[in-house]
Amino acid sequence: MENSGWDYGVPIINIVGENFCVPYTMEMLVKKRIHGMSNAHYDVFDISGNLLLQVDGSLWKFQKKRVMRDPAGIPLLTMRQKSFKWRKEWTVHPGESSEDNNDILFRVEQPSPLHIKTKLEVFLPNNNIIGKRAPDFYVTGSFTSLSFKVYRGKTVICQVANHNYTWGSICKGKENFKVRVHPEVDYSFITALLVILEENET
């Protein structure tokens, strides 16, 4: 059974950095813009309109590459996609990493592209026993259902509060999401998962 509660005293979920974990529910507005066939840009704001994060990127050797930056433009992490015959996989590295960087923050896999409601499995670096591992987190949602939830076990740690779009805005390459992140959960990590979910569907 799904648990949407988040009790005081639950350990901090710190994936990218402790400065992205706050002791209160973080509500963010994510604005997505599309330029051309493969260039996407995301701006993430708090409820006061302050810029928190930026994500941009394009095709990289026929695969998608997205870089997350802080408001000053300093790279925080790099997301790279690998496409296989039956699934997609992303590796996420700290900073604006090179192709051969083995320093991984986390890995995201889509077990089956045939699911109507997308499910992504998230693995941390120490979870590397292939075939015997359970994901550390998982993500459900899809563009058509206008949903996005991140789970740790059966507990929801983040969800989209509102997905604001019209067909006109989609044709113009613009979408807005309101995202609610639970206390002490790394909101830059959550933003990366939202970007990966969106990029898998485009």
XYZ file of N, CA and C in Angstrom, residues 15-17 19-20 44 52-56 66-79 92-97 101 103 105-106 186-189 191-192:
123
model
N 21.634 13.086 -2.298
C 22.256 12.418 -3.440
C 23.277 13.330 -4.123
N 22.897 14.574 -4.361
C 23.781 15.539 -5.042
C 24.511 16.409 -4.034
N 23.800 16.876 -2.992
C 24.424 17.726 -1.985
C 23.451 18.104 -0.893
N 23.050 20.846 0.555
C 22.469 22.171 0.385
C 21.185 22.138 -0.436
N 20.864 20.977 -1.033
C 19.614 20.836 -1.777
C 18.558 20.113 -0.953
N 14.085 25.946 -13.024
C 13.390 25.533 -11.809
C 13.384 26.697 -10.836
N 16.356 28.356 -8.998
C 17.074 27.355 -8.207
C 18.051 26.550 -9.051
N 17.565 26.082 -10.212
C 18.344 25.189 -11.054
C 18.050 25.457 -12.524
N 18.999 25.078 -13.376
C 18.811 25.143 -14.827
C 19.307 23.827 -15.416
N 18.616 23.341 -16.437
C 19.049 22.132 -17.136
C 19.004 22.402 -18.630
N 20.093 22.085 -19.323
C 20.110 22.247 -20.771
C 20.903 21.115 -21.395
N 22.214 15.921 -20.865
C 21.627 17.060 -20.170
C 22.541 17.443 -19.006
N 22.762 18.750 -18.844
C 23.626 19.257 -17.776
C 22.792 20.136 -16.850
N 22.851 19.856 -15.553
C 22.170 20.677 -14.558
C 23.157 21.678 -13.985
N 22.710 22.928 -13.871
C 23.556 24.002 -13.367
C 22.851 24.750 -12.239
N 23.650 25.417 -11.405
C 23.066 26.269 -10.369
C 22.715 27.619 -10.990
N 22.116 28.551 -10.233
C 21.717 29.835 -10.829
C 22.866 30.624 -11.442
N 24.091 30.394 -10.977
C 25.255 31.093 -11.529
C 25.804 30.413 -12.779
N 25.218 29.276 -13.159
C 25.673 28.570 -14.348
C 26.747 27.531 -14.089
N 27.059 27.267 -12.825
C 28.084 26.272 -12.484
C 27.486 24.872 -12.595
N 28.134 23.953 -13.342
C 27.586 22.602 -13.522
C 27.512 21.823 -12.206
N 26.378 21.187 -11.980
C 26.179 20.357 -10.792
C 26.241 18.873 -11.128
N 25.647 18.495 -12.260
C 25.660 17.099 -12.674
C 25.395 16.989 -14.168
N 25.770 15.834 -14.722
C 25.562 15.547 -16.138
C 24.779 14.254 -16.270
N 23.735 14.280 -17.094
C 22.913 13.104 -17.361
C 23.160 12.652 -18.789
N 24.241 9.279 -14.332
C 24.320 10.657 -13.845
C 25.623 10.822 -13.078
N 26.430 11.790 -13.509
C 27.760 12.039 -12.957
C 27.799 13.435 -12.328
N 28.650 13.659 -11.345
C 28.792 14.999 -10.764
C 29.476 15.951 -11.732
N 29.089 17.219 -11.682
C 29.709 18.241 -12.522
C 29.420 18.024 -13.993
N 30.168 18.708 -14.842
C 30.042 18.527 -16.290
C 31.094 17.506 -16.698
N 30.774 16.245 -16.505
C 31.754 15.174 -16.602
C 32.031 14.767 -18.036
N 34.231 9.301 -17.393
C 34.199 9.517 -15.948
C 33.441 8.373 -15.274
N 32.897 8.223 -12.018
C 32.293 8.721 -10.784
C 30.799 8.917 -11.033
N 26.806 9.306 -9.671
C 25.902 9.639 -8.565
C 24.783 8.610 -8.466
N 24.194 8.270 -9.618
C 23.154 7.249 -9.666
C 22.902 6.852 -11.118
N 16.532 15.631 -1.398
C 17.381 16.399 -2.323
C 16.575 16.812 -3.556
N 16.234 18.098 -3.651
C 15.382 18.531 -4.760
C 16.120 18.576 -6.093
N 17.438 18.638 -6.097
C 18.167 18.560 -7.368
C 18.108 17.130 -7.925
N 18.152 16.140 -7.048
C 17.976 14.743 -7.433
C 16.594 14.528 -8.040
N 14.679 16.791 -9.415
C 14.620 17.495 -10.705
C 15.258 16.653 -11.802
N 16.377 16.016 -11.499
C 17.039 15.155 -12.490
C 16.124 14.008 -12.906
